[in-house]
GROMACS .gro file of C-alpha atoms in nm:
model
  312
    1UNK     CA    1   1.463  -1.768  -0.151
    2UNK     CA    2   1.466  -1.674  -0.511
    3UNK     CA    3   1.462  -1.257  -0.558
    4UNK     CA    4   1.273  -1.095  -0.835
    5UNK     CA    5   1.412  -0.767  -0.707
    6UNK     CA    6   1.725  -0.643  -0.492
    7UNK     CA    7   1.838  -0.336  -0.333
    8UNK     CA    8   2.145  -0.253  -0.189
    9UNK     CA    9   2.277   0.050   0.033
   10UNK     CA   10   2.034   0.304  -0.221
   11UNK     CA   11   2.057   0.662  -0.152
   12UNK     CA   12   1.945   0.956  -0.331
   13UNK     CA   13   2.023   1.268  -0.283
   14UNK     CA   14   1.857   1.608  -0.438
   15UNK     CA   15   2.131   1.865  -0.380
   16UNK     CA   16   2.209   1.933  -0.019
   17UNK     CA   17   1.876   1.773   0.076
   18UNK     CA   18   1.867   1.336   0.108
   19UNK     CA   19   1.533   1.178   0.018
   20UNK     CA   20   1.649   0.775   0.048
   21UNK     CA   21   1.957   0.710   0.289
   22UNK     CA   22   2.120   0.404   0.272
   23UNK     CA   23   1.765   0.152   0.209
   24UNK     CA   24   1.834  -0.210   0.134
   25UNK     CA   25   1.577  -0.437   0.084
   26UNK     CA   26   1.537  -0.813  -0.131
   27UNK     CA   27   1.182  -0.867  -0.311
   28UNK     CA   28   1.131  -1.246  -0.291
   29UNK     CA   29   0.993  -1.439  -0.668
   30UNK     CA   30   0.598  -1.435  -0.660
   31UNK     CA   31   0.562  -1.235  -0.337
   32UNK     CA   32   0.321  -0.930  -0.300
   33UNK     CA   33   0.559  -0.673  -0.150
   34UNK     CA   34   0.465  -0.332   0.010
   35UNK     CA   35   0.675  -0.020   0.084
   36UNK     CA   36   0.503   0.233   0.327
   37UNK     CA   37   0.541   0.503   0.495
   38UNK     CA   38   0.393   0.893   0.491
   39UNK     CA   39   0.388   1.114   0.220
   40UNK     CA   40   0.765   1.257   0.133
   41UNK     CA   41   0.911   0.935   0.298
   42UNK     CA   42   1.073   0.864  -0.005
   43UNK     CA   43   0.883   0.562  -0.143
   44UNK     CA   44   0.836   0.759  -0.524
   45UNK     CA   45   1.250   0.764  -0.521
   46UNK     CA   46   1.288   0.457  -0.471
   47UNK     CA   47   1.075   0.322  -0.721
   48UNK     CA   48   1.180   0.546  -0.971
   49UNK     CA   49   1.549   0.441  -0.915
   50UNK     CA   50   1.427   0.053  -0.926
   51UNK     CA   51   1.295   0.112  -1.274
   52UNK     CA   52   1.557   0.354  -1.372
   53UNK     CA   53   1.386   0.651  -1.420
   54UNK     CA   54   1.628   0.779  -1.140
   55UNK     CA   55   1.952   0.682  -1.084
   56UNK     CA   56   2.053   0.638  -0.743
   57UNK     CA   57   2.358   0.844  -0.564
   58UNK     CA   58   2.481   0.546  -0.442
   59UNK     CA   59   2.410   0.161  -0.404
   60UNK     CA   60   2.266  -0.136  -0.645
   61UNK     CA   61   2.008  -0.264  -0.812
   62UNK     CA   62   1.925  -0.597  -0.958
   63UNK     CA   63   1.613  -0.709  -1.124
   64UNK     CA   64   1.520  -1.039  -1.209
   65UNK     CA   65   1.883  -1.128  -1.141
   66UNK     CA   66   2.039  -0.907  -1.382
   67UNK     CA   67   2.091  -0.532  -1.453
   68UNK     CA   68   1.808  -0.285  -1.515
   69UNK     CA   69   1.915  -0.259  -1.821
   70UNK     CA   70   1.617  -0.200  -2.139
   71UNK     CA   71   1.580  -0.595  -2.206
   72UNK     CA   72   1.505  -0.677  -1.900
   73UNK     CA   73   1.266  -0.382  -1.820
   74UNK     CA   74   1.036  -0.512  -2.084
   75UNK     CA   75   0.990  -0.788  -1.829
   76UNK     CA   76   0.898  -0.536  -1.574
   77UNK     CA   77   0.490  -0.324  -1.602
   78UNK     CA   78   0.511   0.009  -1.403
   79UNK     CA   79   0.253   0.274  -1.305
   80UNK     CA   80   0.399   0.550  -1.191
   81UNK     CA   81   0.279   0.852  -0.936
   82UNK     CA   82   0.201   1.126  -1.191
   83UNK     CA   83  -0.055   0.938  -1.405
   84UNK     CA   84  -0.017   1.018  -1.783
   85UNK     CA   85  -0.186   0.877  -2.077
   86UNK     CA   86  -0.239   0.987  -2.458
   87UNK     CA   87  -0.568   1.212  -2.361
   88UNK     CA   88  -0.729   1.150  -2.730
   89UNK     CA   89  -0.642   0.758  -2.740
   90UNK     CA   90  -0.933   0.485  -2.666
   91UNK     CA   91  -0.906   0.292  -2.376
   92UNK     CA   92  -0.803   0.024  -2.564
   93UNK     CA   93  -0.514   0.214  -2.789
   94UNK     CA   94  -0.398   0.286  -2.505
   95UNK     CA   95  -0.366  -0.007  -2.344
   96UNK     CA   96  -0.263  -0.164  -2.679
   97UNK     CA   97   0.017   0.079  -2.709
   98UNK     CA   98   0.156   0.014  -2.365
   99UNK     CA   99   0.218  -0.335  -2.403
  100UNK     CA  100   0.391  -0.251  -2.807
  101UNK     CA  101   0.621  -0.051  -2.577
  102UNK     CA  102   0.733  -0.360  -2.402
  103UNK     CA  103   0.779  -0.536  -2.722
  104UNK     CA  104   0.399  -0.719  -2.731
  105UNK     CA  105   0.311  -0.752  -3.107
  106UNK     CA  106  -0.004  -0.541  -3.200
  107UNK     CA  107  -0.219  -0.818  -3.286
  108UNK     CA  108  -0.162  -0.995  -2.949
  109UNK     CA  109  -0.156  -0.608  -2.740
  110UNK     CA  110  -0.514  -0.531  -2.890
  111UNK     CA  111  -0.649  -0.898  -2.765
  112UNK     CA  112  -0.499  -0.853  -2.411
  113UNK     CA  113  -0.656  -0.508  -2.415
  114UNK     CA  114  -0.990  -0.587  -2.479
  115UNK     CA  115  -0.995  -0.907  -2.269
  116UNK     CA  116  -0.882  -0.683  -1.988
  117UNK     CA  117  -1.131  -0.434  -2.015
  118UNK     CA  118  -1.389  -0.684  -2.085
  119UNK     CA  119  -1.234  -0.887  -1.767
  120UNK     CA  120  -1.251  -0.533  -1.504
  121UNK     CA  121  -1.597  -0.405  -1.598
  122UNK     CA  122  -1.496  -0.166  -1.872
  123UNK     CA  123  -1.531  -0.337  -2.221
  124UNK     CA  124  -1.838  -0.117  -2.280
  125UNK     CA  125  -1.582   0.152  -2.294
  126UNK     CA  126  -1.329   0.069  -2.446
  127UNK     CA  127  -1.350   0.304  -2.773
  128UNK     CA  128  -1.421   0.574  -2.542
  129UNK     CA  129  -1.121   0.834  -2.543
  130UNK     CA  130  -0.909   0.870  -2.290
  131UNK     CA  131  -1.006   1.262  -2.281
  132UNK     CA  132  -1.381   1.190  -2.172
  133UNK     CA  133  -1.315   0.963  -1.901
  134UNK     CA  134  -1.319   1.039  -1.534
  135UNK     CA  135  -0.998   1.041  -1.343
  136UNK     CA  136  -1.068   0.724  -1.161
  137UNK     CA  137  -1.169   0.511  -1.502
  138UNK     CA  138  -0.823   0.643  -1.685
  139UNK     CA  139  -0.636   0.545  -1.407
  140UNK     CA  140  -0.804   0.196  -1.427
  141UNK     CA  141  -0.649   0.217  -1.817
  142UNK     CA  142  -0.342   0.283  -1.721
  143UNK     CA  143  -0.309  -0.008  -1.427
  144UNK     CA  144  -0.426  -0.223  -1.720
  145UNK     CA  145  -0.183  -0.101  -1.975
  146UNK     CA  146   0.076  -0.186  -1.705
  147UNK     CA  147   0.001  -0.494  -1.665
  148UNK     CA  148  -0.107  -0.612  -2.036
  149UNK     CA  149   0.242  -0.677  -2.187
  150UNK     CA  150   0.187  -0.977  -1.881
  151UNK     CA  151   0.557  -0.893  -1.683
  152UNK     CA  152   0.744  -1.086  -1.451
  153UNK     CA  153   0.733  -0.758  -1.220
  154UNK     CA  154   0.487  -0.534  -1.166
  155UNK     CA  155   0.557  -0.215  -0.966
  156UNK     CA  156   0.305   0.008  -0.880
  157UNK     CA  157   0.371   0.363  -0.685
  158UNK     CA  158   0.086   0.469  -0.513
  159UNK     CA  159  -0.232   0.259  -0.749
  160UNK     CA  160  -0.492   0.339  -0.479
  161UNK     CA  161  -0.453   0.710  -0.481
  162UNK     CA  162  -0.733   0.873  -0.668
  163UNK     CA  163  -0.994   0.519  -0.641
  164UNK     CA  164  -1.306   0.525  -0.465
  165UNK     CA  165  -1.390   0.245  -0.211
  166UNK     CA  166  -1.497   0.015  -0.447
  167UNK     CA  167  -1.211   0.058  -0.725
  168UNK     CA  168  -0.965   0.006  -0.449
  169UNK     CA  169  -1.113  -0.322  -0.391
  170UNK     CA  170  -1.131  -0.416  -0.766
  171UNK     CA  171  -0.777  -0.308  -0.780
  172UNK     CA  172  -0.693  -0.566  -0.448
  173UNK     CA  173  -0.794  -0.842  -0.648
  174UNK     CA  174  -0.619  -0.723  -0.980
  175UNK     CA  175  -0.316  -0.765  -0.711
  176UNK     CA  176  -0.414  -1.112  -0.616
  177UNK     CA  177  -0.517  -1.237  -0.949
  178UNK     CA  178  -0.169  -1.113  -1.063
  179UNK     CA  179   0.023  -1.294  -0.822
  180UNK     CA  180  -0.166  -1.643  -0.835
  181UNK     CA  181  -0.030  -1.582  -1.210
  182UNK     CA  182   0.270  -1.634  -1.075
  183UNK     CA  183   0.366  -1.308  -1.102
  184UNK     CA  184   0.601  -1.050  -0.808
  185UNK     CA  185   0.469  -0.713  -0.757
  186UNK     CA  186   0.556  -0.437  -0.555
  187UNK     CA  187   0.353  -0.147  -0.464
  188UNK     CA  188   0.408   0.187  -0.263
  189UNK     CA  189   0.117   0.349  -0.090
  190UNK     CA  190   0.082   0.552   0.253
  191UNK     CA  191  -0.275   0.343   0.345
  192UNK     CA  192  -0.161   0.100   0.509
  193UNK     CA  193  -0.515  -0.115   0.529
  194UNK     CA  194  -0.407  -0.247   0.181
  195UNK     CA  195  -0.050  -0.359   0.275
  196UNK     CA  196  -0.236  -0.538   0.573
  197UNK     CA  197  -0.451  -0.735   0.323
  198UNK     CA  198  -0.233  -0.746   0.008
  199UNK     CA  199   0.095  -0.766   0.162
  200UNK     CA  200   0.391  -1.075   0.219
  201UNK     CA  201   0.652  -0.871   0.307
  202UNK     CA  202   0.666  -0.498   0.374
  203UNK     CA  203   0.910  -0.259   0.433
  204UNK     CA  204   0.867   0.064   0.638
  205UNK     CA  205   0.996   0.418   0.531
  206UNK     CA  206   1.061   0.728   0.769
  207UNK     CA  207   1.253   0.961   0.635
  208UNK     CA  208   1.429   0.844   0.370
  209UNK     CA  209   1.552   0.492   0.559
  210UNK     CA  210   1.366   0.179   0.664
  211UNK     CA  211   1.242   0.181   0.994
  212UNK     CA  212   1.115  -0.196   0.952
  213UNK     CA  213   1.180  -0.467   0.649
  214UNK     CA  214   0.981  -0.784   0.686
  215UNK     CA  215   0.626  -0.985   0.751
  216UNK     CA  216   0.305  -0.812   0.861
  217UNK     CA  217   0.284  -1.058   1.132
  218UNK     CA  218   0.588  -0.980   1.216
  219UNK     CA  219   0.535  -0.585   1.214
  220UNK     CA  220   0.220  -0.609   1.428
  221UNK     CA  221   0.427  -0.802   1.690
  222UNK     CA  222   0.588  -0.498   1.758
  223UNK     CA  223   0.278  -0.269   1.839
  224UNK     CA  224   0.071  -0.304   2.144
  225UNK     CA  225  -0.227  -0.475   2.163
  226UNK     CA  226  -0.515  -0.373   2.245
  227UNK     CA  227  -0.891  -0.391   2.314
  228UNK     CA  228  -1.223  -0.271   2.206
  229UNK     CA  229  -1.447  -0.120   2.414
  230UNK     CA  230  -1.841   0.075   2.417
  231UNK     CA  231  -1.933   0.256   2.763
  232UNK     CA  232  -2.314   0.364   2.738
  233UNK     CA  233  -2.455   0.694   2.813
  234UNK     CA  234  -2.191   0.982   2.879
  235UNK     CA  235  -1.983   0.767   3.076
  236UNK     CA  236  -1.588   0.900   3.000
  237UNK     CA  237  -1.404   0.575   3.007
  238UNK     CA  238  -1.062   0.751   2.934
  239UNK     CA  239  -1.059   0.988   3.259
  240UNK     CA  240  -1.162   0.696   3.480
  241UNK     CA  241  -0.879   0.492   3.364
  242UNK     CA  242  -0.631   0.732   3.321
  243UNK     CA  243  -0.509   0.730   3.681
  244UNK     CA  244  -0.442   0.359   3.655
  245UNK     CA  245  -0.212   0.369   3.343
  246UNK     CA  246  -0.422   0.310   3.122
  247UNK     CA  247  -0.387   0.464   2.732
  248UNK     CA  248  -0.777   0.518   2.610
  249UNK     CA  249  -0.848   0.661   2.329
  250UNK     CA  250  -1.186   0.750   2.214
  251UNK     CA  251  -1.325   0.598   1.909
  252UNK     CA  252  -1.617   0.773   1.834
  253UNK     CA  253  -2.040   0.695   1.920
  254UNK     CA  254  -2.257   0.442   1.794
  255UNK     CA  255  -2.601   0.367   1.875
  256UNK     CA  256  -2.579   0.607   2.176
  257UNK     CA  257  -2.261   0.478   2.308
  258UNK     CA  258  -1.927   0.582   2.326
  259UNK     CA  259  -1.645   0.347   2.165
  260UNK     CA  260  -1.286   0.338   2.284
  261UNK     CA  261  -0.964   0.193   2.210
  262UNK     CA  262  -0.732   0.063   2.459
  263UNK     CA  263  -0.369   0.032   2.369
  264UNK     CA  264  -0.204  -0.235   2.635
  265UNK     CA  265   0.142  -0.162   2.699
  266UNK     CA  266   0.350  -0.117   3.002
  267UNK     CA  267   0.208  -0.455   3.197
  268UNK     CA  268  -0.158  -0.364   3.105
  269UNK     CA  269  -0.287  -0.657   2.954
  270UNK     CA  270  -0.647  -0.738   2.880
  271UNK     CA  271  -0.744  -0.876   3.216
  272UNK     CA  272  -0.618  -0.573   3.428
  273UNK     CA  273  -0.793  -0.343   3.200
  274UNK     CA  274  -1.085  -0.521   3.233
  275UNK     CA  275  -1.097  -0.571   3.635
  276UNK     CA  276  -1.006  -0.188   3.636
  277UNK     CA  277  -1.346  -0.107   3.444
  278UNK     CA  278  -1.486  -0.337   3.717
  279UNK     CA  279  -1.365  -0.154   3.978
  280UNK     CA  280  -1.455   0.202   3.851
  281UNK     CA  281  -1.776   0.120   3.769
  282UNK     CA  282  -1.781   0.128   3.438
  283UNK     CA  283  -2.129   0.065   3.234
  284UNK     CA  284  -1.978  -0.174   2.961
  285UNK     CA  285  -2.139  -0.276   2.659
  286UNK     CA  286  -1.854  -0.405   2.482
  287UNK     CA  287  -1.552  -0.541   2.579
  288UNK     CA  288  -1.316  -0.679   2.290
  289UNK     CA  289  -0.938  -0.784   2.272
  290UNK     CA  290  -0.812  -0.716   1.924
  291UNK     CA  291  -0.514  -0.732   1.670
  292UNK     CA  292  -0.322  -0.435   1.663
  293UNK     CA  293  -0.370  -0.283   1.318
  294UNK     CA  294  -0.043  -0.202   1.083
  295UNK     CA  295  -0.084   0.168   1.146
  296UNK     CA  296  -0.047   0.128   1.508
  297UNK     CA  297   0.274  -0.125   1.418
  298UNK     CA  298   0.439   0.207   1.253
  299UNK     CA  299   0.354   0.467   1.501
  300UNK     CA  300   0.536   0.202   1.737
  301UNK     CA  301   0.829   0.234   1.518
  302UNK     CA  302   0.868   0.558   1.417
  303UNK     CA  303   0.682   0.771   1.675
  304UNK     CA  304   0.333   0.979   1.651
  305UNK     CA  305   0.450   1.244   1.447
  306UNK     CA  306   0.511   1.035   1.133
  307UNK     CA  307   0.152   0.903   1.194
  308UNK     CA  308  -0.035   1.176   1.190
  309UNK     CA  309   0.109   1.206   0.833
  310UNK     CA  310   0.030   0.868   0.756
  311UNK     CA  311  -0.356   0.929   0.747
  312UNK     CA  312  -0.292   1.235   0.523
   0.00000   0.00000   0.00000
């Protein structure tokens, strides 16, 4: 397995306090990798220190099987947390001017530019100054101006933050389209819905260190599973259960019923739960075994309290 990206042993340390603490990790050629975890994990660090805008306390770095060093970086496209673009550029100077960073010639950065903008719904726009935007539209720019110069890497910290619903699923296929190019990227982002859909690897942060490094699949083996259920009327599923051992959570009302999630752990497995809603009676209108989501794989692995930062 070919790596476009390799860490070893990283940790970074800001004075007495440590954000990243001893994270290793390999990025695999062509892969869409994924590093999660809640707000102040430490994903930012470690992205910063994989392009070299930080350099790490200790441990090493290789991209595309060399040094960080500035030739190869102009293989790599980054978007970084704290957006930041020339506020009285066009859309497409900007752009442009990105990819001249990364040694594009001008003639070829201002055709990539407009075909880009053209290509995500934005070549009306593309004299319009950066200045007179909205937030969501510049940071649509600024993905494209990381990606124009066409790297071998793309690394993106956080791209969803600041999107609507929609532009987050633009941005999804942006992703795809980049890696059917043939292309590795790595993004950071505490949502983890889109490392569920994006993702072929994924590695979990808590705290500065990984609490998990490999497939979704493989992840959501390690949660519970669980099951789907609706009660009608006022019916309270979880205090009917709850003497038998059974985790329900409620899930909200639609329609005039109440939803609920079971988590199935200890021995409970979909046919117990469902002979103990037999036997108390319950007034079922739904009954559904389902996946357990990538959220639930986390709280698994690093415990509730990390989770409830996770939805921040």
């Amino acid at each position: 397995m070919n790596a476009a990206l390799e860490a070893e042993g990283l940790v970074k340390r800001y004075g007495s306090r440590t954000a990243v603490q001893d994270l290793s990790f390999r990025v695999p050629a062509g892969s869409i990798y994924g590093v999660l975890g809640p707000n102040g994990a430490g994903k930012s660090s470690t992205l910063r220190m994989l392009v070299g805008v930080l350099r790490p306390t200790a441990g090493r770095i290789s991209v595309l099987g060399g040094a960080a060093d500035r030739e190869t970086m102009k293989r790599v496209g980054y978007l970084p947390e704290e957006r930041g673009l020339y506020r009285g550029m066009s859309a497409r100077s900007a752009i442009a001017y990105l990819a001249r960073l990364k040694g594009t010639s001008a003639k070829i950065a201002f055709k990539r530019a407009d075909q880009l903008l053209t290509d995500h719904g934005l070549g009306k726009v593309r004299r319009k100054k950066i200045k007179t935007m909205s937030k969501g539209m510049a940071q649509k720019v600024q993905v494209l101006g990381a990606i124009a110069h066409e790297p071998d890497l793309i690394i993106f910290d956080e791209p969803f933050s600041g999107l609507d619903p929609v532009n987050q699923r633009v941005l999804e296929e942006t992703i795809r389209a980049q890696a059917a190019a043939g292309r590795t990227i790595l993004f950071s982002t505490h949502v983890m819905e889109h490392a569920e859909r994006l993702c072929d690897r994924i590695l979990l942060i808590a705290q500065g260190q990984a609490a998990f490094e490999g497939t979704v699949p493989e992840a959501l083996a390690l949660a519970p599973s669980v099951a789907l259920l609706e009660t009608e009327g006022d019916y309270d599923l979880a205090t009917a259960l709850a003497p038998k051992g059974f985790n329900i959570i409620f899930d909200g009302e639609e329609h005039g019923n109440k939803r609920w999630r079971a988590k199935l752990e200890n021995g409970h497995g979909s046919r117990q739960l469902l002979q103990a809603c037999v036997e108390a009676g319950a007034p079922l209108s739904l009954f559904e075994p389902a996946r357990a989501s990538l959220h639930e794989a986390f709280v698994a692995l690093v415990g509730d309290k990390a989770a409830i930062r996770v939805e921040e």
